[in-house]
XYZ file of N, CA and C in Angstrom:
459
model
N 0.779 -1.074 -0.082
C 0.110 0.074 0.351
C 1.084 1.172 0.038
N 2.185 1.364 0.701
C 2.655 2.072 0.815
C 3.534 2.795 -0.500
N 3.857 1.892 -0.979
C 4.575 1.960 -2.081
C 3.536 2.273 -3.395
N 2.127 1.797 -3.218
C 1.389 2.443 -4.309
C 1.356 3.563 -3.973
N 0.929 4.206 -2.934
C 0.966 5.443 -2.298
C 1.891 6.497 -3.062
N 3.422 6.066 -2.794
C 4.709 6.427 -2.986
C 4.203 7.043 -4.448
N 4.221 5.995 -5.527
C 4.178 6.078 -7.128
C 3.173 7.059 -7.503
N 1.688 6.945 -6.686
C 0.727 7.469 -7.148
C 1.343 9.116 -6.700
N 1.667 9.290 -5.944
C 2.325 10.851 -5.449
C 3.352 11.183 -6.512
N 4.319 10.258 -6.983
C 5.431 10.789 -8.000
C 4.715 10.964 -9.372
N 3.471 9.978 -9.786
C 2.833 10.813 -11.244
C 1.911 11.941 -10.812
N 1.542 12.252 -9.644
C 0.810 13.435 -9.687
C 1.777 14.507 -9.755
N 3.091 14.255 -9.040
C 3.912 15.019 -9.220
C 4.335 15.541 -10.334
N 4.933 14.755 -11.331
C 5.215 14.900 -12.732
C 3.954 15.333 -13.255
N 2.649 14.792 -13.194
C 1.797 15.504 -14.190
C 1.730 16.988 -13.352
N 1.770 17.537 -12.353
C 1.770 18.894 -12.171
C 3.131 19.564 -12.733
N 3.906 19.077 -12.897
C 5.302 19.153 -13.063
C 4.789 19.765 -14.614
N 4.643 18.525 -15.168
C 4.248 18.690 -17.011
C 2.870 19.755 -16.955
N 2.034 19.768 -16.298
C 0.969 20.755 -16.525
C 1.502 22.447 -16.371
N 2.209 22.352 -14.986
C 3.095 23.833 -15.261
C 3.868 24.388 -16.466
N 4.897 23.045 -17.204
C 5.342 23.269 -18.354
C 4.530 23.853 -19.488
N 3.627 22.942 -19.626
C 2.581 22.929 -20.672
C 1.879 24.501 -20.547
N 1.657 24.875 -19.290
C 0.900 26.334 -19.536
C 2.106 27.497 -19.679
N 3.412 27.106 -18.978
C 4.295 27.844 -19.493
C 4.378 28.186 -20.947
N 4.824 27.160 -21.826
C 4.486 26.856 -23.362
C 3.307 27.909 -23.874
N 2.062 27.445 -23.662
C 1.059 28.289 -23.548
C 0.962 29.687 -23.666
N 1.614 30.028 -22.214
C 1.756 31.719 -22.196
C 2.583 32.097 -22.924
N 4.020 31.365 -23.161
C 4.791 32.093 -24.083
C 4.306 32.200 -25.614
N 3.558 31.331 -26.069
C 2.968 31.203 -27.767
C 1.903 32.375 -27.524
N 0.825 32.844 -26.567
C 0.120 33.814 -26.368
C 1.098 35.043 -26.595
N 1.742 35.141 -25.875
C 2.483 36.701 -25.779
C 3.135 36.857 -26.834
N 4.202 35.687 -27.576
C 4.913 36.301 -28.603
C 4.263 36.343 -29.785
N 2.862 35.689 -30.069
C 2.247 36.095 -31.116
C 1.487 37.576 -30.997
N 0.874 38.068 -30.008
C 0.373 39.400 -29.736
C 1.532 40.354 -29.903
N 2.688 40.079 -29.514
C 3.925 40.726 -29.877
C 4.214 40.970 -31.247
N 4.098 39.691 -31.951
C 4.447 39.720 -33.636
C 3.249 40.511 -34.452
N 1.870 40.361 -33.846
C 0.549 40.944 -34.434
C 0.738 42.565 -34.381
N 1.561 43.153 -32.922
C 1.456 44.026 -32.865
C 3.047 45.031 -33.317
N 3.589 43.933 -34.376
C 4.632 44.610 -34.952
C 5.678 44.961 -34.237
N 6.154 44.840 -32.963
C 6.696 45.158 -31.998
C 8.162 44.245 -32.289
N 8.919 44.557 -33.428
C 9.766 43.817 -33.977
C 11.021 43.417 -33.134
N 11.654 43.978 -32.843
C 12.645 44.213 -31.434
C 12.370 43.355 -30.517
N 11.371 43.313 -30.015
C 10.647 42.680 -28.585
C 10.434 41.230 -29.159
N 9.681 41.203 -30.619
C 9.470 39.573 -31.345
C 10.706 39.044 -31.487
N 11.651 39.478 -32.066
C 12.995 39.228 -32.181
C 13.941 38.535 -30.908
N 13.580 39.228 -30.065
C 14.131 38.776 -28.514
C 13.543 37.555 -27.950
N 12.478 37.148 -28.518
C 11.796 35.898 -28.228
C 12.473 34.577 -28.468
N 13.803 34.809 -29.465
C 14.707 33.591 -29.961
C 15.966 33.813 -29.326
N 16.595 32.879 -29.448
C 18.035 33.457 -28.760
C 18.937 33.908 -30.011
N 20.012 34.223 -29.330
C 20.834 35.077 -30.616
C 21.203 34.452 -31.384
N 21.253 32.904 -31.829
C 21.971 32.284 -32.667
C 20.713 31.297 -33.400
N 19.501 31.755 -32.920
C 18.228 30.681 -33.584
C 18.401 30.854 -35.166
N 17.863 30.131 -35.286
C 17.138 29.730 -36.718
C 15.657 29.474 -37.030
N 14.886 30.153 -37.948
C 13.943 30.495 -38.014
C 13.637 29.794 -39.634
N 13.324 28.628 -39.821
C 13.191 27.565 -41.138
C 11.922 27.703 -41.265
N 11.648 28.810 -42.294
C 10.252 28.906 -43.210
C 10.203 28.181 -44.369
N 9.550 26.995 -44.522
C 9.459 26.316 -45.476
C 8.322 26.750 -46.457
N 8.919 28.141 -47.226
C 7.684 28.867 -48.101
C 8.724 29.515 -49.338
N 8.646 30.291 -49.791
C 9.653 30.804 -50.984
C 10.689 31.340 -50.107
N 10.529 32.127 -49.205
C 11.059 33.039 -48.424
C 12.699 32.331 -47.939
N 12.407 30.870 -47.910
C 13.658 30.472 -47.187
C 13.836 30.714 -45.866
N 15.223 30.048 -45.195
C 15.192 30.372 -43.525
C 15.844 31.631 -43.383
N 15.606 32.009 -42.192
C 15.778 32.985 -41.734
C 17.139 33.315 -40.682
N 18.058 33.350 -40.808
C 19.235 33.111 -39.603
C 19.279 34.250 -38.586
N 19.321 33.841 -37.465
C 19.745 34.570 -35.999
C 18.514 36.031 -36.174
N 19.238 36.519 -34.974
C 18.082 37.416 -34.332
C 17.876 38.639 -35.393
N 18.919 39.125 -36.024
C 18.702 40.378 -36.788
C 18.413 40.019 -37.857
N 18.424 39.067 -38.332
C 17.402 38.627 -39.909
C 15.865 38.094 -39.513
N 15.691 37.990 -38.108
C 14.329 37.980 -37.889
C 13.786 39.313 -37.570
N 14.411 40.203 -37.076
C 13.818 41.592 -37.222
C 13.761 42.277 -38.084
N 14.545 42.295 -39.328
C 14.520 42.289 -40.761
C 13.247 42.030 -41.285
N 13.106 40.652 -41.343
C 11.735 39.676 -41.878
C 10.337 40.406 -41.544
N 10.715 40.567 -40.296
C 9.053 40.916 -39.398
C 8.685 42.709 -39.720
N 9.892 43.200 -39.866
C 9.693 44.460 -40.329
C 9.072 44.804 -41.909
N 9.858 43.760 -42.752
C 9.276 43.987 -44.073
C 7.655 43.502 -44.248
N 7.458 42.414 -43.438
C 6.261 41.730 -43.478
C 5.249 42.898 -42.931
N 5.293 43.777 -41.729
C 4.560 45.038 -41.397
C 4.399 45.804 -42.275
N 5.715 46.463 -43.047
C 5.310 47.182 -44.268
C 4.552 47.008 -45.504
N 4.647 45.518 -45.585
C 3.742 45.097 -46.760
C 2.313 45.094 -46.091
N 2.007 44.882 -44.588
C 0.639 44.700 -44.501
C -0.131 46.134 -44.590
N 1.026 47.214 -44.120
C 0.495 48.535 -44.007
C -0.070 49.109 -45.229
N 0.815 48.501 -46.464
C 0.451 48.752 -47.456
C -0.842 48.326 -48.190
N -1.365 47.379 -47.774
C -2.059 46.436 -48.027
C -3.342 46.685 -47.356
N -3.286 47.441 -45.943
C -4.442 48.314 -45.693
C -5.299 47.169 -44.796
N -4.647 46.432 -43.999
C -5.350 45.018 -43.407
C -4.648 44.820 -42.003
N -5.425 44.299 -41.493
C -4.836 43.530 -40.003
C -4.080 42.062 -40.342
N -3.258 42.103 -39.920
C -2.675 40.649 -39.979
C -2.332 40.217 -38.616
N -3.279 38.739 -38.370
C -3.165 38.356 -36.831
C -2.785 36.671 -37.328
N -2.264 36.385 -36.018
C -1.847 34.799 -36.164
C -2.775 34.118 -34.876
N -3.291 33.227 -35.156
C -3.819 32.024 -33.814
C -2.897 30.827 -34.088
N -2.528 30.176 -32.791
C -1.579 28.750 -32.535
C -2.531 28.040 -31.643
N -3.071 26.924 -31.789
C -3.469 25.890 -31.064
C -3.157 24.486 -31.432
N -3.748 23.531 -30.697
C -3.393 22.163 -30.716
C -1.921 21.943 -30.321
N -1.624 22.628 -29.231
C 0.166 22.638 -28.960
C -0.044 21.419 -28.154
N 1.406 20.776 -28.646
C 1.949 19.325 -28.220
C 3.442 20.139 -27.742
N 3.446 19.691 -26.091
C 4.852 20.066 -25.770
C 5.868 18.962 -25.223
N 6.691 18.454 -25.742
C 7.598 17.225 -25.230
C 8.636 18.088 -24.800
N 8.755 17.916 -23.133
C 10.104 17.974 -22.481
C 11.187 16.823 -23.273
N 12.335 17.723 -22.687
C 13.779 16.678 -23.189
C 14.753 16.950 -22.076
N 15.716 15.636 -22.172
C 16.250 15.868 -20.713
C 17.234 16.646 -20.716
N 17.462 17.292 -21.859
C 18.443 18.675 -21.641
C 17.907 19.732 -21.128
N 16.371 19.948 -20.687
C 15.829 20.847 -20.235
C 14.867 21.888 -21.409
N 15.164 21.597 -22.535
C 14.730 22.243 -23.744
C 13.007 21.571 -23.830
N 12.371 22.133 -24.496
C 11.134 21.503 -25.158
C 11.039 21.830 -26.378
N 10.360 20.680 -27.081
C 9.940 20.342 -28.333
C 8.650 20.356 -28.270
N 7.965 21.592 -29.080
C 6.586 21.904 -29.385
C 6.215 21.704 -30.725
N 4.955 21.348 -31.245
C 4.855 21.458 -32.170
C 2.866 21.800 -32.009
N 2.337 22.431 -33.194
C 1.083 23.388 -33.021
C 0.752 23.471 -34.401
N -0.667 23.691 -34.233
C -0.710 24.536 -35.831
C -1.249 25.943 -35.450
N -0.740 26.518 -36.761
C -0.859 28.199 -36.805
C -1.688 28.467 -38.149
N -2.522 29.575 -37.615
C -3.166 30.014 -38.788
C -2.639 31.584 -38.609
N -2.586 31.940 -39.840
C -2.251 33.459 -40.456
C -3.469 34.317 -40.960
N -4.049 34.836 -40.506
C -5.367 35.506 -41.302
C -5.297 37.075 -41.515
N -5.583 37.369 -42.210
C -5.872 39.096 -42.679
C -7.170 39.479 -42.302
N -7.612 40.493 -42.123
C -8.761 41.456 -41.625
C -8.493 42.624 -42.536
N -8.644 42.841 -43.969
C -9.056 44.293 -44.445
C -10.142 45.107 -44.178
N -9.638 46.469 -43.708
C -10.473 47.642 -43.256
C -11.853 47.426 -43.774
N -12.986 47.112 -42.965
C -14.259 47.245 -43.359
C -14.631 46.082 -43.916
N -13.700 44.939 -43.530
C -14.275 43.289 -44.475
C -14.171 42.130 -43.611
N -14.382 41.123 -43.654
C -14.175 40.097 -42.892
C -13.279 39.687 -42.777
N -12.869 38.719 -41.807
C -11.687 37.999 -41.629
C -11.063 36.890 -42.828
N -9.851 36.193 -43.396
C -9.983 35.452 -44.238
C -8.661 34.893 -43.758
N -8.462 33.461 -43.857
C -7.323 32.869 -43.614
C -6.611 32.819 -44.905
N -5.340 33.482 -44.474
C -3.902 33.135 -45.535
C -3.448 31.983 -45.472
N -3.129 31.273 -44.801
C -1.917 30.128 -44.717
C -2.671 29.352 -43.069
N -2.489 28.059 -43.463
C -2.560 27.145 -42.271
C -1.319 26.266 -42.349
N -0.372 26.332 -41.078
C 0.725 25.900 -40.908
C 0.671 25.097 -39.930
N 2.235 24.331 -39.719
C 2.320 23.645 -38.909
C 3.807 24.288 -38.250
N 3.832 24.240 -36.976
C 4.742 25.074 -36.405
C 5.579 24.167 -35.284
N 6.926 24.173 -35.668
C 7.762 23.253 -34.838
C 8.851 23.973 -34.187
N 8.991 24.043 -32.832
C 10.033 24.565 -32.026
C 10.708 23.816 -31.110
N 12.075 24.812 -31.097
C 12.985 23.919 -29.755
C 13.045 25.475 -28.928
N 12.232 25.235 -27.591
C 12.399 25.896 -26.859
C 13.356 25.973 -25.832
N 14.171 27.076 -25.634
C 15.083 26.770 -24.142
C 15.205 27.768 -23.277
N 15.463 27.655 -22.090
C 15.657 28.552 -21.006
C 16.723 29.689 -21.482
N 16.536 30.826 -21.247
C 17.743 31.940 -21.489
C 17.461 33.129 -20.804
N 18.267 33.185 -19.722
C 18.293 34.507 -18.780
C 16.815 34.462 -18.061
N 16.491 33.077 -17.732
C 15.092 33.085 -17.117
C 13.891 33.152 -17.548
N 14.014 33.158 -19.188
C 12.588 32.852 -20.067
C 12.882 32.292 -20.800
N 11.637 31.637 -21.514
C 12.016 30.293 -22.528
C 12.319 31.712 -24.124
N 12.793 30.549 -24.892
C 13.184 31.322 -26.083
C 13.284 30.258 -27.075
N 12.921 30.809 -28.688
C 13.230 29.837 -29.364
C 14.296 29.741 -29.768
N 15.057 28.748 -30.194
C 16.472 28.109 -30.756
C 16.413 27.925 -31.960
N 15.224 27.192 -32.349
C 15.160 26.567 -33.532
C 13.386 26.451 -33.934
N 12.988 27.404 -34.872
C 11.627 27.124 -35.274
C 11.517 26.691 -36.937
N 10.426 25.869 -37.109
C 10.259 25.338 -38.565
C 9.047 25.640 -38.746
N 8.562 26.374 -39.721
C 7.181 26.669 -40.457
C 7.097 25.468 -41.528
N 5.793 24.960 -41.408
C 5.530 24.341 -42.959
C 4.126 24.947 -43.025
N 4.292 25.491 -44.472
C 2.683 25.996 -44.680
C 2.236 24.533 -45.628
N 0.834 24.633 -45.297
C 0.035 23.302 -45.664
C 0.220 23.491 -47.200
N 0.114 24.462 -47.836
C -0.339 24.328 -49.204
C 1.381 24.453 -49.823
N 2.061 24.468 -49.200
C 3.772 23.717 -49.740
C 3.955 22.749 -49.460
N 3.479 22.072 -48.461
C 4.121 20.736 -47.790
C 4.191 19.624 -48.842
């Protein structure tokens, strides 16, 4: 009976630890997407490690490191302003896999949608987003991101 209680207690603790990690990952993505949608490019780039790689399986190709990410996002924001529409992201169906080195491997669905002024929203892209999150200076940051658009897969 005692062994069963200890094992059940360990499973509960592991479950609680995982639940806390999962909640941290969800919060990370919620904040990161809000920063991205607000076009706060430097802050968004700061959610990546200094040597991060953003692997975009699209015509643009991979974007290396933080400086390249900020340039990429600034160009996207400028294009959006010219188009006269709001561009937003939605992330869901999050799967979080903790690794023994302390990193998190995540996979989720991501939608990119546009809302033209005075019109309804339209989904532009449906993607799968795979990340490696690492702790850096006490916060989760992306070391590697791979985005696969459904229309190009």
